[in-house]
Amino acid sequence: MLRRSHKKSKKGCLQCKRRHVKCDEGRPACLLCTMTGRDCSFTSDEQTSSASDKSSREKLFPSSTSTTSATEVTTPNSHDTSFDKAVNMEHMELFVHLVTTRDLFSLGDNVDDYQSTFDICLKESVKAHYLLHQMLAFSARHLASVHPDRASHYLEQAVSLQTRAVSLFNETRREVDSSNCVAILLFSVTLGHHLLADALMYRGPDGLDGFLAQYVRCVDLNRGIYNVVVSAWHLLADSELEAVLSWIDSRFDISHGWRKASMSACY
């Protein structure tokens, strides 16, 4: 049986094209390259064109800031209410849904200690705005499935907020240390939940091929999450996440991967 051809994005980055996966075309680096630690071709394109673009932007927008949000670039036909401005009632709806829906991040599991971990997530999101944007994005994604009659509205919010979250993460990205390891891990996990929901809810015209492309993105991201956890295990073990990580380690022995990586680095 002939395999249906995958619809490629002509504007995707070189890395995604070579791996035959759909690129989200996020700037300055696409989502998959960002979360899997790859050098995205968009980054070099941005650096090459930034010098020539700066003067033209200043002429066109003399009173605006020198940067353009990822939401403005990648999200067509957005609402008049900007997601980059101060909090609005749409944000409040997403936030209320976020804090009152206990099983939002459970993926169907019975998580007994959900509230303490969620409290840590909220506290970290105040310091790491990329985490807050992603949490609101996932809340919008969940509302899209709960209220199918308003799905397009909530999905647009989800895309806008997630795009902004990734952009903020790229802007603040630096070496993982004790001050940011918890926020980075929680951001990665929340983003992983979001991509998994996108894959499971996918109903595009390309059928199974489209679903598999979405699922591959999710698997790639989860591989990146595992690498983050292993590389920062010694930092995370001394953080507020120690209790939940100890439970995970008792089942999957992640600390063994960190010890193995540490020994390899010594030789």
Tab-separated table of C-alpha atoms in Angstrom:
chain	number	residue	atom	x	y	z
A	1	MET	CA	0.000	0.000	0.000
A	2	LEU	CA	1.366	3.380	-0.975
A	3	ARG	CA	2.240	5.702	1.884
A	4	ARG	CA	0.578	9.077	1.792
A	5	SER	CA	3.123	11.813	1.251
A	6	HIS	CA	3.850	14.143	4.163
A	7	LYS	CA	2.967	17.775	3.599
A	8	LYS	CA	6.188	19.650	4.232
A	9	SER	CA	6.566	23.261	5.214
A	10	LYS	CA	8.532	25.189	2.603
A	11	LYS	CA	9.473	27.747	5.245
A	12	GLY	CA	10.641	25.269	7.890
A	13	CYS	CA	14.198	25.202	9.246
A	14	LEU	CA	16.852	23.019	7.614
A	15	GLN	CA	17.089	20.697	10.623
A	16	CYS	CA	13.377	19.808	10.545
A	17	LYS	CA	13.437	19.369	6.757
A	18	ARG	CA	16.352	16.938	6.985
A	19	ARG	CA	14.536	14.921	9.667
A	20	HIS	CA	11.234	15.039	7.712
A	21	VAL	CA	9.226	16.485	10.591
A	22	LYS	CA	6.888	19.443	10.610
A	23	CYS	CA	8.528	22.703	11.733
A	24	ASP	CA	6.505	25.249	13.716
A	25	GLU	CA	8.654	28.027	12.146
A	26	GLY	CA	9.107	29.770	15.490
A	27	ARG	CA	11.760	32.486	15.740
A	28	PRO	CA	14.593	32.931	16.592
A	29	ALA	CA	14.680	29.122	16.787
A	30	CYS	CA	11.916	26.622	16.118
A	31	LEU	CA	10.322	24.683	18.959
A	32	LEU	CA	11.819	21.262	18.197
A	33	CYS	CA	15.369	22.564	17.770
A	34	THR	CA	15.042	24.573	20.984
A	35	MET	CA	13.855	21.678	23.134
A	36	THR	CA	16.155	19.035	21.608
A	37	GLY	CA	19.321	21.144	21.795
A	38	ARG	CA	19.886	21.463	18.044
A	39	ASP	CA	21.334	24.523	16.293
A	40	CYS	CA	18.352	25.851	14.350
A	41	SER	CA	19.079	27.397	10.950
A	42	PHE	CA	16.638	30.186	11.814
A	43	THR	CA	19.081	31.453	14.454
A	44	SER	CA	21.841	32.080	11.921
A	45	ASP	CA	19.311	33.623	9.533
A	46	GLU	CA	18.204	36.032	12.272
A	47	GLN	CA	21.792	37.031	13.029
A	48	THR	CA	22.582	37.604	9.350
A	49	SER	CA	19.568	39.761	8.682
A	50	SER	CA	19.392	41.627	12.008
A	51	ALA	CA	21.847	44.365	11.052
A	52	SER	CA	20.076	45.280	7.817
A	53	ASP	CA	16.613	44.940	9.329
A	54	LYS	CA	17.298	47.130	12.364
A	55	SER	CA	17.505	50.436	10.497
A	56	SER	CA	14.379	49.711	8.452
A	57	ARG	CA	12.419	48.748	11.559
A	58	GLU	CA	13.439	51.955	13.300
A	59	LYS	CA	12.243	53.989	10.316
A	60	LEU	CA	8.906	52.189	10.158
A	61	PHE	CA	8.326	52.052	13.921
A	62	PRO	CA	10.330	54.889	15.524
A	63	SER	CA	8.377	54.790	18.778
A	64	SER	CA	8.209	51.011	19.202
A	65	THR	CA	10.667	48.619	20.779
A	66	SER	CA	13.412	47.108	18.638
A	67	THR	CA	12.042	43.568	18.881
A	68	THR	CA	8.881	42.036	17.510
A	69	SER	CA	7.081	39.387	19.511
A	70	ALA	CA	6.877	35.855	18.154
A	71	THR	CA	3.095	36.060	18.433
A	72	GLU	CA	2.919	39.005	16.039
A	73	VAL	CA	5.090	37.229	13.490
A	74	THR	CA	3.642	33.731	13.513
A	75	THR	CA	-0.025	34.126	14.452
A	76	PRO	CA	-2.215	35.564	11.670
A	77	ASN	CA	-5.607	37.163	12.287
A	78	SER	CA	-4.982	37.538	16.014
A	79	HIS	CA	-7.489	39.245	18.305
A	80	ASP	CA	-7.242	42.978	18.922
A	81	THR	CA	-6.320	42.174	22.516
A	82	SER	CA	-2.561	41.551	22.557
A	83	PHE	CA	-1.260	38.662	24.628
A	84	ASP	CA	1.920	40.651	25.277
A	85	LYS	CA	0.115	43.451	27.105
A	86	ALA	CA	-0.973	43.568	30.712
A	87	VAL	CA	-3.280	40.881	32.059
A	88	ASN	CA	-6.771	40.848	30.564
A	89	MET	CA	-10.006	38.979	31.202
A	90	GLU	CA	-9.111	36.231	28.725
A	91	HIS	CA	-5.949	35.580	30.713
A	92	MET	CA	-7.975	35.528	33.908
A	93	GLU	CA	-10.333	32.912	32.472
A	94	LEU	CA	-7.352	30.730	31.591
A	95	PHE	CA	-5.768	31.261	35.003
A	96	VAL	CA	-8.960	30.399	36.902
A	97	HIS	CA	-9.342	27.237	34.835
A	98	LEU	CA	-5.695	26.434	35.524
A	99	VAL	CA	-5.968	26.637	39.312
A	100	THR	CA	-9.423	25.066	39.681
A	101	THR	CA	-9.046	22.043	37.394
A	102	ARG	CA	-7.283	19.422	39.474
A	103	ASP	CA	-6.778	16.856	36.714
A	104	LEU	CA	-5.457	19.325	34.136
A	105	PHE	CA	-1.925	17.886	34.147
A	106	SER	CA	-2.695	14.383	35.394
A	107	LEU	CA	-3.072	12.730	31.953
A	108	GLY	CA	-5.629	10.443	33.578
A	109	ASP	CA	-3.406	9.288	36.454
A	110	ASN	CA	-4.497	9.534	40.082
A	111	VAL	CA	-1.873	11.952	41.374
A	112	ASP	CA	-2.213	12.222	45.157
A	113	ASP	CA	0.363	14.962	45.720
A	114	TYR	CA	-0.732	17.099	42.789
A	115	GLN	CA	-1.333	20.327	44.717
A	116	SER	CA	2.146	20.688	46.227
A	117	THR	CA	3.822	20.255	42.835
A	118	PHE	CA	1.346	22.649	41.219
A	119	ASP	CA	2.051	25.251	43.920
A	120	ILE	CA	5.755	25.042	43.071
A	121	CYS	CA	4.876	25.510	39.412
A	122	LEU	CA	2.852	28.648	40.157
A	123	LYS	CA	5.574	30.114	42.339
A	124	GLU	CA	8.273	29.493	39.727
A	125	SER	CA	6.102	30.958	36.961
A	126	VAL	CA	6.134	34.353	38.668
A	127	LYS	CA	9.914	34.458	38.239
A	128	ALA	CA	10.044	32.690	34.858
A	129	HIS	CA	7.463	34.288	32.597
A	130	TYR	CA	8.017	31.707	29.877
A	131	LEU	CA	6.641	29.110	32.296
A	132	LEU	CA	3.581	31.250	33.089
A	133	HIS	CA	2.820	31.757	29.399
A	134	GLN	CA	3.111	28.030	28.737
A	135	MET	CA	0.847	27.153	31.676
A	136	LEU	CA	-1.811	29.531	30.350
A	137	ALA	CA	-1.312	28.086	26.862
A	138	PHE	CA	-1.996	24.572	28.126
A	139	SER	CA	-5.045	25.809	30.019
A	140	ALA	CA	-6.372	27.217	26.733
A	141	ARG	CA	-5.582	23.922	24.998
A	142	HIS	CA	-7.585	22.043	27.618
A	143	LEU	CA	-10.523	24.442	27.342
A	144	ALA	CA	-10.564	23.855	23.576
A	145	SER	CA	-11.300	20.181	24.210
A	146	VAL	CA	-13.791	20.866	27.016
A	147	HIS	CA	-15.754	23.427	24.966
A	148	PRO	CA	-15.704	22.265	21.314
A	149	ASP	CA	-18.136	25.037	20.345
A	150	ARG	CA	-15.399	27.579	21.164
A	151	ALA	CA	-12.448	25.400	20.193
A	152	SER	CA	-11.108	27.746	17.507
A	153	HIS	CA	-11.062	30.663	19.963
A	154	TYR	CA	-9.200	28.735	22.654
A	155	LEU	CA	-6.804	27.123	20.173
A	156	GLU	CA	-5.829	30.560	18.887
A	157	GLN	CA	-5.063	31.623	22.454
A	158	ALA	CA	-3.085	28.421	23.002
A	159	VAL	CA	-0.962	28.967	19.892
A	160	SER	CA	-0.335	32.639	20.705
A	161	LEU	CA	0.670	31.979	24.307
A	162	GLN	CA	2.804	28.956	23.492
A	163	THR	CA	4.642	30.826	20.741
A	164	ARG	CA	5.330	33.673	23.148
A	165	ALA	CA	6.459	31.212	25.833
A	166	VAL	CA	9.035	29.631	23.525
A	167	SER	CA	10.224	33.074	22.422
A	168	LEU	CA	10.698	34.175	26.049
A	169	PHE	CA	12.486	30.915	26.830
A	170	ASN	CA	14.888	31.496	23.940
A	171	GLU	CA	15.554	35.058	25.082
A	172	THR	CA	16.364	34.031	28.669
A	173	ARG	CA	18.026	30.701	27.909
A	174	ARG	CA	21.341	30.181	29.660
A	175	GLU	CA	23.231	27.401	31.355
A	176	VAL	CA	21.106	25.345	33.730
A	177	ASP	CA	21.930	26.124	37.360
A	178	SER	CA	20.279	26.025	40.772
A	179	SER	CA	18.391	29.268	40.110
A	180	ASN	CA	16.584	28.112	36.971
A	181	CYS	CA	16.652	24.294	36.882
A	182	VAL	CA	13.179	23.899	38.411
A	183	ALA	CA	11.548	26.439	36.083
A	184	ILE	CA	13.211	24.919	33.004
A	185	LEU	CA	12.122	21.407	33.956
A	186	LEU	CA	8.531	22.467	34.681
A	187	PHE	CA	8.404	24.439	31.424
A	188	SER	CA	9.658	21.422	29.479
A	189	VAL	CA	7.160	19.079	31.118
A	190	THR	CA	4.225	21.456	30.567
A	191	LEU	CA	5.246	21.909	26.945
A	192	GLY	CA	5.472	18.134	26.616
A	193	HIS	CA	1.904	17.790	27.929
A	194	HIS	CA	0.797	20.377	25.373
A	195	LEU	CA	2.419	18.629	22.406
A	196	LEU	CA	1.003	15.282	23.499
A	197	ALA	CA	-2.483	16.822	23.669
A	198	ASP	CA	-1.968	18.290	20.191
A	199	ALA	CA	-0.999	14.856	18.861
A	200	LEU	CA	-3.893	13.012	20.501
A	201	MET	CA	-6.457	15.610	19.398
A	202	TYR	CA	-5.094	15.917	15.846
A	203	ARG	CA	-7.805	15.550	13.194
A	204	GLY	CA	-6.037	16.976	10.140
A	205	PRO	CA	-6.682	16.018	6.497
A	206	ASP	CA	-3.429	14.026	6.277
A	207	GLY	CA	-4.729	11.423	8.728
A	208	LEU	CA	-2.221	8.985	10.188
A	209	ASP	CA	0.775	10.751	8.645
A	210	GLY	CA	-0.211	13.983	10.344
A	211	PHE	CA	-0.720	12.270	13.677
A	212	LEU	CA	2.676	10.545	13.444
A	213	ALA	CA	4.378	13.864	12.646
A	214	GLN	CA	2.780	15.392	15.746
A	215	TYR	CA	3.722	12.377	17.845
A	216	VAL	CA	7.357	12.458	16.664
A	217	ARG	CA	7.558	16.077	17.846
A	218	CYS	CA	6.267	14.965	21.239
A	219	VAL	CA	8.781	12.093	21.464
A	220	ASP	CA	11.655	14.388	20.480
A	221	LEU	CA	10.662	16.865	23.165
A	222	ASN	CA	10.423	14.164	25.826
A	223	ARG	CA	13.898	12.992	24.894
A	224	GLY	CA	15.043	16.558	25.490
A	225	ILE	CA	13.254	16.615	28.861
A	226	TYR	CA	15.053	13.439	29.901
A	227	ASN	CA	18.401	14.995	28.943
A	228	VAL	CA	17.583	18.096	31.003
A	229	VAL	CA	16.685	15.979	34.038
A	230	VAL	CA	19.771	13.772	33.767
A	231	SER	CA	22.185	16.679	33.293
A	232	ALA	CA	20.704	18.679	36.193
A	233	TRP	CA	19.832	15.787	38.505
A	234	HIS	CA	22.244	16.868	41.246
A	235	LEU	CA	20.641	20.336	41.241
A	236	LEU	CA	17.053	19.119	41.073
A	237	ALA	CA	17.650	16.626	43.897
A	238	ASP	CA	18.311	19.588	46.219
A	239	SER	CA	15.296	21.582	45.023
A	240	GLU	CA	11.644	21.720	46.049
A	241	LEU	CA	10.988	18.931	43.559
A	242	GLU	CA	13.079	16.473	45.576
A	243	ALA	CA	10.048	14.512	46.830
A	244	VAL	CA	8.446	13.899	43.451
A	245	LEU	CA	11.810	13.232	41.798
A	246	SER	CA	12.657	10.644	44.448
A	247	TRP	CA	9.420	8.847	43.619
A	248	ILE	CA	10.238	8.969	39.892
A	249	ASP	CA	13.784	7.752	40.523
A	250	SER	CA	12.498	4.806	42.550
A	251	ARG	CA	10.591	3.663	39.473
A	252	PHE	CA	12.905	4.626	36.603
A	253	ASP	CA	16.374	4.997	38.216
A	254	ILE	CA	17.114	8.302	36.480
A	255	SER	CA	19.943	9.020	38.910
A	256	HIS	CA	21.811	6.091	37.349
A	257	GLY	CA	21.848	8.004	34.066
A	258	TRP	CA	23.253	11.066	35.828
A	259	ARG	CA	25.967	9.018	37.560
A	260	LYS	CA	26.884	7.412	34.246
A	261	ALA	CA	27.037	10.804	32.513
A	262	SER	CA	29.159	12.230	35.336
A	263	MET	CA	31.632	9.356	35.105
A	264	SER	CA	31.885	9.764	31.332
A	265	ALA	CA	32.675	13.457	31.771
A	266	CYS	CA	35.578	12.591	34.051
A	267	TYR	CA	37.367	10.502	31.424
